[in-house]
Short mmCIF file of C-alpha atoms in Angstrom, two decimals:
data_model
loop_
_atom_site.label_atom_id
_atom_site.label_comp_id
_atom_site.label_asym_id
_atom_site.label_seq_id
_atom_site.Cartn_x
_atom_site.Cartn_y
_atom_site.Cartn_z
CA UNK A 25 166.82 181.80 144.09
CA UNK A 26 163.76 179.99 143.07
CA UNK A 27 162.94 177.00 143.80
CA UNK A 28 162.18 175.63 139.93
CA UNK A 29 166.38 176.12 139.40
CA UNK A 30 167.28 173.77 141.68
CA UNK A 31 165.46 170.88 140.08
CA UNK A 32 168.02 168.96 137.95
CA UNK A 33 168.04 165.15 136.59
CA UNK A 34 170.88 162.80 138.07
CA UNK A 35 174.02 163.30 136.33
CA UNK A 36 174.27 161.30 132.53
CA UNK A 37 177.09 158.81 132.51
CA UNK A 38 180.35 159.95 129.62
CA UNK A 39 179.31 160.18 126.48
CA UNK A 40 180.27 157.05 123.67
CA UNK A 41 182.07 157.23 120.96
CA UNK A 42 178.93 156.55 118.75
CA UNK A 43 177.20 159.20 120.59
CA UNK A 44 180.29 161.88 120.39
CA UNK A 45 180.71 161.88 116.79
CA UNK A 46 177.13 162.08 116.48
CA UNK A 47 177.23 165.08 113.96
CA UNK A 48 179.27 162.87 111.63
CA UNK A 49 177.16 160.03 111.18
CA UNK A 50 174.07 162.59 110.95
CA UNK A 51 176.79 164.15 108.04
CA UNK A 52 176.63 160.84 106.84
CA UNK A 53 173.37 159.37 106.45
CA UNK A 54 172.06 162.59 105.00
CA UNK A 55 174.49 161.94 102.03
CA UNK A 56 173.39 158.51 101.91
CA UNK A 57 169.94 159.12 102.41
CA UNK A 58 170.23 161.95 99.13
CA UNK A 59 172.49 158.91 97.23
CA UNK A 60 170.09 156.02 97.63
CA UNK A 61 167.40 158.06 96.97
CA UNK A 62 169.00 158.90 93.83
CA UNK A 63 170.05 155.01 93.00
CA UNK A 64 167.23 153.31 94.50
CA UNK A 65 163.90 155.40 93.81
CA UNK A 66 161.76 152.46 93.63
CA UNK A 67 162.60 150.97 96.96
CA UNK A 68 162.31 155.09 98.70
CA UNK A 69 158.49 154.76 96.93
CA UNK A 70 157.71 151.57 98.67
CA UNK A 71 158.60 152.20 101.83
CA UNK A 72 157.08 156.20 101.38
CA UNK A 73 153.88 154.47 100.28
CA UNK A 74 153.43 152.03 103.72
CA UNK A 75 151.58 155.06 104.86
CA UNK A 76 148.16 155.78 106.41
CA UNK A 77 146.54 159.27 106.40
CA UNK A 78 150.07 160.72 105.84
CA UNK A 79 152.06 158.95 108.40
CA UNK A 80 154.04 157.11 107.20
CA UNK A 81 154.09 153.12 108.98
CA UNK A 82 158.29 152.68 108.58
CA UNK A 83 158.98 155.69 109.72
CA UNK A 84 156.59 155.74 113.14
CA UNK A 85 157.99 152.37 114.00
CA UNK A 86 161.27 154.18 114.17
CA UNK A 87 160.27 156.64 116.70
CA UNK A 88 159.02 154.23 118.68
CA UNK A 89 162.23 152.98 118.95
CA UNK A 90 163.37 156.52 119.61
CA UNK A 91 161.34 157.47 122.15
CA UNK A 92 161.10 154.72 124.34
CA UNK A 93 163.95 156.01 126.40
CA UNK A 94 162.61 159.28 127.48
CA UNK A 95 158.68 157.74 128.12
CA UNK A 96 160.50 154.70 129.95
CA UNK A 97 161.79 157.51 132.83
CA UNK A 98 158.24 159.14 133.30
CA UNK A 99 156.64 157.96 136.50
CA UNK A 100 153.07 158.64 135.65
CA UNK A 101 152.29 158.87 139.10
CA UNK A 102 154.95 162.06 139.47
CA UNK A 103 152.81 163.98 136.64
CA UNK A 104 151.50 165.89 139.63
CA UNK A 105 155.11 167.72 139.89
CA UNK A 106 155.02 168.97 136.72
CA UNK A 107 153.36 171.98 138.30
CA UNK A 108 156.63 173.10 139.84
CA UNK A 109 157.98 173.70 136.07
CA UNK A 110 154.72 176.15 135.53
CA UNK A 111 157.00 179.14 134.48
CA UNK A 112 158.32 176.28 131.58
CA UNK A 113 155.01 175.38 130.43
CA UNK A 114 154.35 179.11 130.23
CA UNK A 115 157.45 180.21 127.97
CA UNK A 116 156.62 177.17 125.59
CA UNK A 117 152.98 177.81 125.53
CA UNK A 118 154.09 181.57 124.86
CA UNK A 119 156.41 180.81 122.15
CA UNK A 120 154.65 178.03 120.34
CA UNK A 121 151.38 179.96 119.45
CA UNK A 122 151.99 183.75 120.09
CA UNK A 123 155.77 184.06 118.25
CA UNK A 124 156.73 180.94 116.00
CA UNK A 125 153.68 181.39 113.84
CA UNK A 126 153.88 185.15 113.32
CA UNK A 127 157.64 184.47 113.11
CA UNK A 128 157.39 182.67 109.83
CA UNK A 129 155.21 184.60 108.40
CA UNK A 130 157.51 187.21 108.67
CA UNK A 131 160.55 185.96 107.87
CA UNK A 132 158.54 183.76 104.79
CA UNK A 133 157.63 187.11 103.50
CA UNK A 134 161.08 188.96 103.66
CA UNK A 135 162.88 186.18 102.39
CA UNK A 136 160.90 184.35 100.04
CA UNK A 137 158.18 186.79 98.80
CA UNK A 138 160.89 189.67 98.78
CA UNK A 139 164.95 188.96 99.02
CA UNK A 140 165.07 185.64 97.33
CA UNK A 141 161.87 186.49 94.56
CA UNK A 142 163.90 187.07 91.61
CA UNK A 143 165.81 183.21 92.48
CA UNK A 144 161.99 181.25 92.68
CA UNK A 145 159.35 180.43 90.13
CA UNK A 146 157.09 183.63 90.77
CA UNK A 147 153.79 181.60 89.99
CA UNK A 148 154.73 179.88 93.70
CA UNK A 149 155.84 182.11 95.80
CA UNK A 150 152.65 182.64 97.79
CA UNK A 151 152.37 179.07 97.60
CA UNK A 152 156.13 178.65 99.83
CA UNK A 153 155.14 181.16 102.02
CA UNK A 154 151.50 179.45 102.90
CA UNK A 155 153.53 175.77 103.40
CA UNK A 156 156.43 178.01 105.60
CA UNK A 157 153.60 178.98 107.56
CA UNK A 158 151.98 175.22 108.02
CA UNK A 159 155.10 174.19 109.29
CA UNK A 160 155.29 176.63 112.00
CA UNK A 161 151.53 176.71 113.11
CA UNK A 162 151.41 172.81 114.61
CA UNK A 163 154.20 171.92 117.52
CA UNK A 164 155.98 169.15 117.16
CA UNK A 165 154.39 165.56 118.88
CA UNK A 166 156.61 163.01 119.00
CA UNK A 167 160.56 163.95 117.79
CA UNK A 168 160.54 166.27 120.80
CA UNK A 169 161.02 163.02 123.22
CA UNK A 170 164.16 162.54 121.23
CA UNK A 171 165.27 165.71 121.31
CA UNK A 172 164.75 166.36 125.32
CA UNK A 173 165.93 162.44 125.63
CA UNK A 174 169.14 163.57 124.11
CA UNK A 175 169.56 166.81 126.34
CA UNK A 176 168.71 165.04 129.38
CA UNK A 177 165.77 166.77 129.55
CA UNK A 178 162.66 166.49 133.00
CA UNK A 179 160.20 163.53 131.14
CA UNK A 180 157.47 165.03 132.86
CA UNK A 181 157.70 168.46 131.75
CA UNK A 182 157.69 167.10 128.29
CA UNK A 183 154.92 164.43 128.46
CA UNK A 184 153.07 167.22 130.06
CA UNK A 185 154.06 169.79 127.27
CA UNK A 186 153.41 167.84 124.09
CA UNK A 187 149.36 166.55 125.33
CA UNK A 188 148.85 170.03 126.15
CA UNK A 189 150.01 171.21 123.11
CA UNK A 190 148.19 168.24 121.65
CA UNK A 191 145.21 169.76 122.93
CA UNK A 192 145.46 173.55 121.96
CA UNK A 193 145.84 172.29 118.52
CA UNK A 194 142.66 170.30 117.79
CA UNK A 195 141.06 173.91 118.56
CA UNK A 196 143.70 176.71 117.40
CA UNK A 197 145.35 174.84 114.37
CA UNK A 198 142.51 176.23 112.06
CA UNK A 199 141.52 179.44 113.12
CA UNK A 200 145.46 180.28 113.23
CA UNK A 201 146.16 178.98 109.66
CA UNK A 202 143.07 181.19 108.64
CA UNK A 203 144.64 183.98 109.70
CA UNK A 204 147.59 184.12 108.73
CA UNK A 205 146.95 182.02 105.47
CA UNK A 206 143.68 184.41 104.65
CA UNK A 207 141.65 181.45 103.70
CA UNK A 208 138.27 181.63 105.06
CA UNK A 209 137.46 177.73 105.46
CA UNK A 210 140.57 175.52 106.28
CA UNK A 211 140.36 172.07 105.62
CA UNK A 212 142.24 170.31 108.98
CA UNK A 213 143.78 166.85 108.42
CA UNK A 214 141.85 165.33 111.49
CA UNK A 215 142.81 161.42 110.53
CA UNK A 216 146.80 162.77 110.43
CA UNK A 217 146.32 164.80 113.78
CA UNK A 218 144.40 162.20 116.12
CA UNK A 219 146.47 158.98 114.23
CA UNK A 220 149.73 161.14 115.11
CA UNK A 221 148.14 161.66 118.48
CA UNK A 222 147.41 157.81 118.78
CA UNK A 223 150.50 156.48 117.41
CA UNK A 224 153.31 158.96 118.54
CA UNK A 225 151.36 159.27 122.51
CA UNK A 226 149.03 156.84 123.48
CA UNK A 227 150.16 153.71 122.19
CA UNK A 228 154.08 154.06 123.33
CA UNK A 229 153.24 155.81 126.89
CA UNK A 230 151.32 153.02 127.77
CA UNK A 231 153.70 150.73 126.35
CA UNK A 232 156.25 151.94 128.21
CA UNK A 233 154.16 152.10 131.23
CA UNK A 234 153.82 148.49 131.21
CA UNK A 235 157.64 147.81 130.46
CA UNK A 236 158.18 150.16 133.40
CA UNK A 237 155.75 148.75 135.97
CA UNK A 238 157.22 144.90 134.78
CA UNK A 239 161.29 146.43 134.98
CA UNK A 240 160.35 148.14 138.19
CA UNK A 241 158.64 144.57 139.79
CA UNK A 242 161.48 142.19 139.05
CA UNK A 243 164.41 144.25 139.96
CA UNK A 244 163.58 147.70 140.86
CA UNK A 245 165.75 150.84 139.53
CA UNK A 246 168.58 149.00 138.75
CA UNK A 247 166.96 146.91 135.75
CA UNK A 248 165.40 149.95 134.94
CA UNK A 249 169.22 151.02 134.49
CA UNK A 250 170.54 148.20 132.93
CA UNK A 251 167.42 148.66 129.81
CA UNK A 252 167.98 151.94 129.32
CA UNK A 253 171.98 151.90 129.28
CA UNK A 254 170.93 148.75 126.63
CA UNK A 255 168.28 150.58 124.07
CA UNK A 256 170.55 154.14 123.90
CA UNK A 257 172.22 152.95 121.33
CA UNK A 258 169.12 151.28 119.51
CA UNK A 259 167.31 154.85 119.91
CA UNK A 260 170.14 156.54 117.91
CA UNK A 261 170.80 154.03 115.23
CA UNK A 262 166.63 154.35 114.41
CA UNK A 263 167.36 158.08 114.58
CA UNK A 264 169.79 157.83 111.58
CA UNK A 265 168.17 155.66 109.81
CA UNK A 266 164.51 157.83 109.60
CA UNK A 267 167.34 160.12 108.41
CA UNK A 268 168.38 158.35 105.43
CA UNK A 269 164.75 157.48 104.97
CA UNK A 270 163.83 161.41 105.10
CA UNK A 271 166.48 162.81 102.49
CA UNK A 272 166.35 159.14 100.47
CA UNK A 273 162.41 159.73 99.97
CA UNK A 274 163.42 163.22 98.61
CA UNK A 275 166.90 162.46 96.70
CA UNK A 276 165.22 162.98 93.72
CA UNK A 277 163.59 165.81 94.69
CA UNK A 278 166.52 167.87 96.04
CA UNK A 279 168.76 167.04 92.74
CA UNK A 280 166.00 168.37 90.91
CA UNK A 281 166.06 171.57 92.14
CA UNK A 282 168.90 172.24 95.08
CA UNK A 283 168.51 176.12 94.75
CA UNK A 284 164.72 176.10 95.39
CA UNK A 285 165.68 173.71 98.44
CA UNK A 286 168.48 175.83 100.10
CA UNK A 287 166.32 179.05 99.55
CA UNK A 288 163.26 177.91 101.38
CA UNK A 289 165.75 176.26 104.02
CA UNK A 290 167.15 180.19 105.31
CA UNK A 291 163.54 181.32 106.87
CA UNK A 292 163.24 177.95 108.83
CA UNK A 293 167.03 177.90 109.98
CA UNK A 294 166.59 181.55 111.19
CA UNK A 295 162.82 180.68 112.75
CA UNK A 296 164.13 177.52 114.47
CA UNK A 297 167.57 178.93 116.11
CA UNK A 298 165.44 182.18 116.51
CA UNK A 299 162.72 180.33 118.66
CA UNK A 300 164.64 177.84 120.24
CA UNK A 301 166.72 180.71 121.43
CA UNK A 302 164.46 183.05 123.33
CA UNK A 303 162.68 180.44 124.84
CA UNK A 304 166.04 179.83 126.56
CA UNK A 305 166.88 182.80 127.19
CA UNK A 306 163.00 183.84 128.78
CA UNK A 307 163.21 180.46 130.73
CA UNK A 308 166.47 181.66 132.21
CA UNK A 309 165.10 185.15 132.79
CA UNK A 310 162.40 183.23 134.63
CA UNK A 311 164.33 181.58 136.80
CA UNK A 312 163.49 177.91 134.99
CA UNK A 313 165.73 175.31 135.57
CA UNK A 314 168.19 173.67 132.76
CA UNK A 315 166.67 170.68 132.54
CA UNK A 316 162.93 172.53 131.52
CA UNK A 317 164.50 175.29 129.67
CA UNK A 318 166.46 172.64 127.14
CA UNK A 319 163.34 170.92 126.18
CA UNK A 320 161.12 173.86 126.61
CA UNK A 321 163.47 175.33 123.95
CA UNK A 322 163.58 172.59 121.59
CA UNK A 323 159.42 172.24 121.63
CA UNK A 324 159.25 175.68 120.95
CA UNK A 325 161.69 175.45 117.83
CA UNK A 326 159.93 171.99 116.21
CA UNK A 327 157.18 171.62 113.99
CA UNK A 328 154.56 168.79 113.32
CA UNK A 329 155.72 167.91 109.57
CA UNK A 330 152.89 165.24 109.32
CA UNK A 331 150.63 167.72 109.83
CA UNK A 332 152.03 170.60 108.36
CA UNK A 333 152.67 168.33 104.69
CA UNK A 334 149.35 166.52 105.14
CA UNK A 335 147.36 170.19 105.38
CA UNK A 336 149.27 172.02 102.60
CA UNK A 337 148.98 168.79 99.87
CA UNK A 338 144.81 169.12 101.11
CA UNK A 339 145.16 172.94 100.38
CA UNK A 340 147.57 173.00 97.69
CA UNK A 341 148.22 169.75 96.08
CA UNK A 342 150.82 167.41 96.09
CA UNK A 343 152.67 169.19 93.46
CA UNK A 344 152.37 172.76 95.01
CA UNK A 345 155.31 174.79 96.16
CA UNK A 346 153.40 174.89 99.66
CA UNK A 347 153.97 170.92 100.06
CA UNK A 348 157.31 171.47 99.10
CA UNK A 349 158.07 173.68 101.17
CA UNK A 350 156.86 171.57 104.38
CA UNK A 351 159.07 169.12 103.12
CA UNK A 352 162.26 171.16 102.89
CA UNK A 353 160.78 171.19 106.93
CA UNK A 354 160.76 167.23 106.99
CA UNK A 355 164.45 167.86 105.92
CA UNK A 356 166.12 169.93 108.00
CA UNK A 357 163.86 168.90 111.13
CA UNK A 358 166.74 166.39 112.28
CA UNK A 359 170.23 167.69 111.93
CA UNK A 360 169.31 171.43 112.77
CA UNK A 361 167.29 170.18 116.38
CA UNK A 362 170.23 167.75 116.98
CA UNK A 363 172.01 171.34 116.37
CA UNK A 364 170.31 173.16 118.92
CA UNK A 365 170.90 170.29 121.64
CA UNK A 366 174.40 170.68 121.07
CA UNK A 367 174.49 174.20 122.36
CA UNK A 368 171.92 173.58 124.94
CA UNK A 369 173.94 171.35 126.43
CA UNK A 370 177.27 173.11 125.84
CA UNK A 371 175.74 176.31 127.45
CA UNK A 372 174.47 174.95 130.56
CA UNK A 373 177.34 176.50 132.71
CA UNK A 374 176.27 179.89 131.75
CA UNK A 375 172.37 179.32 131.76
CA UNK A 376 172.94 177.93 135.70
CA UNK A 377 175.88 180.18 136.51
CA UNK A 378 173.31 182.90 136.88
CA UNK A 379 172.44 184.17 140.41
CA UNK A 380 168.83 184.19 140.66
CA UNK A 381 166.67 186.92 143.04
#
């Protein structure tokens, strides 16, 4: 057995009610988010327009909120140990830029250039398969903290996992796109990449840092406790409320044209569950252990939807099928990765009940 199985975070205390019927109040706020929307445009336009080079301000100060948990755990001075989770960074690296990619332009193809053709405006059809494939060329920054916060998921592996990712994307993001997109000069979004980088990495790790250090001076582990058991619940309420933000910026949008919506929603469903999916199941075959394979799975399913819109509206244009497309992304980003930490979690008896050589 290798050594990389064994390592395993301390067990999570029962689950609350909030946290239980989590897939309800997801259910919920999505309904609420597509009725205010509706209701309320004016206010949705506001709040979409506090933005700076496509991030938007509201919705940043959420994840803050949601990500403090997981960065609050991460001893920057263990970093070093991310090197026993190698075989993790590997399958994520692997999966991230030599399968999602090539996955969706695949699948965008098949579906939307081919099976669902006669269903779309043809005059856009190249344009939804170009903004598919900006969705899946940039990793996801900073929802992935949630996501492996919610799985219970090694903080270092995933600190360690989104910079380097971070990295390979200031230099691979073009070139990629180019390929795959056939465009011989792609424009990046530099100001949405490095303020993403800024505001979703820099500024809350060393926030957090500081918190830390101050928790860990006063009253050692236990305060650390006693914060985190306090701001759970905070980081899930700010999760379903950027949900209602999400579908309310878009509730006219998807009333407008559902069909369009639902159609370009199949080819990410089937890219994200078919991603997330053998990244588990190589980590496993790899001997990784549970708490790298969950997160490694979930990085390797996400997508950078700043990025991804902010590209295809400097492509495209704002009113292009491509933009809409990364926002059908923007949509189904949060209740289909809260999906796929469900059954990580529900399968880890079978992904450690393996007998490793």
């Amino acid at each position: 057995m290798t050594a990389d199985i064994h390592a395993a975070p301390a067990a999570r205390p029962a689950m609350s009610l909030f946290e239980r019927y989590l897939s309800v109040w997801v259910a919920l706020c999505i309904v609420a988010g597509i009725t205010l929307g509706h209701l309320v445009p004016g206010l949705f336009q506001v709040i979409a327009a506090a933005e700076v080079a496509k991030v938007n301000l509201p919705v940043a100060v959420l994840i803050w909120l949601m990500i403090v948990p997981m960065l609050l755990k991460i001893d920057l001075g263990a970093l070093g140990r991310v090197r026993e989770h190698w075989r993790g960074v590997g399958v994520t690296l692997f999966i991230n830029w030599a399968v999602k990619p090539f996955s969706m332009a695949l699948l965008g193809s098949l579906f939307i250039g081919h099976l669902f053709a006669p269903l779309l405006p043809q005059e856009q059809i190249s344009s939804y398969i170009a903004g598919l494939i900006l969705l899946a060329a940039a990793p996801c920054t900073a929802m992935v903290f949630v996501w492996s916060n919610l799985c219970d998921g090694e903080p270092h592996y995933t600190l360690s996992q989104v910079a380097l990712n971070d990295i390979i994307m200031v230099f691979a993001f073009a070139p990629l796109v180019g390929l795959l997109l056939g465009v011989a000069s792609i424009t990046v979004p530099w100001d949405t990449l490095l303020l993403s980088v800024v505001l979703y990495i820099v500024i809350p790790v060393v926030a957090a840092q500081l918190w830390r250090r101050s928790l860990m001076a006063s009253g050692g582990e236990m305060a650390l406790k006693r914060v985190l058991d306090r701001i759970q619940p905070v980081s899930l309420l700010a999760l379903l409320t950027t949900l209602v933000l999400l579908f309310g910026f878009q509730g006219e949008q998807i009333l407008a044209q559902p069909l369009v919506i639902l159609l370009l929603a199949v080819p990410i469903l089937i890219q994200v569950y078919f991603n997330a999916g053998l990244a588990y199941w190589l980590s496993r075959r790899f001997g990784v252990a549970w708490c790298v394979a969950a997160p490694a799975a979930l990085i390797g399913a996400s997508n950078f939807f700043e990025l991804a819109v902010a590209a295809a509206i400097s492509l495209f244009g704002l009113g292009s099928g491509a933009a809409l497309a990364t926002v059908v992304g923007v949509l189904v980003e949060v209740p289909v990765m809260l999906s796929v930490v469900k059954i990580a979690k529900a399968t880890k008896p079978w992904y450690e009940g393996r007998t490793h050589a």
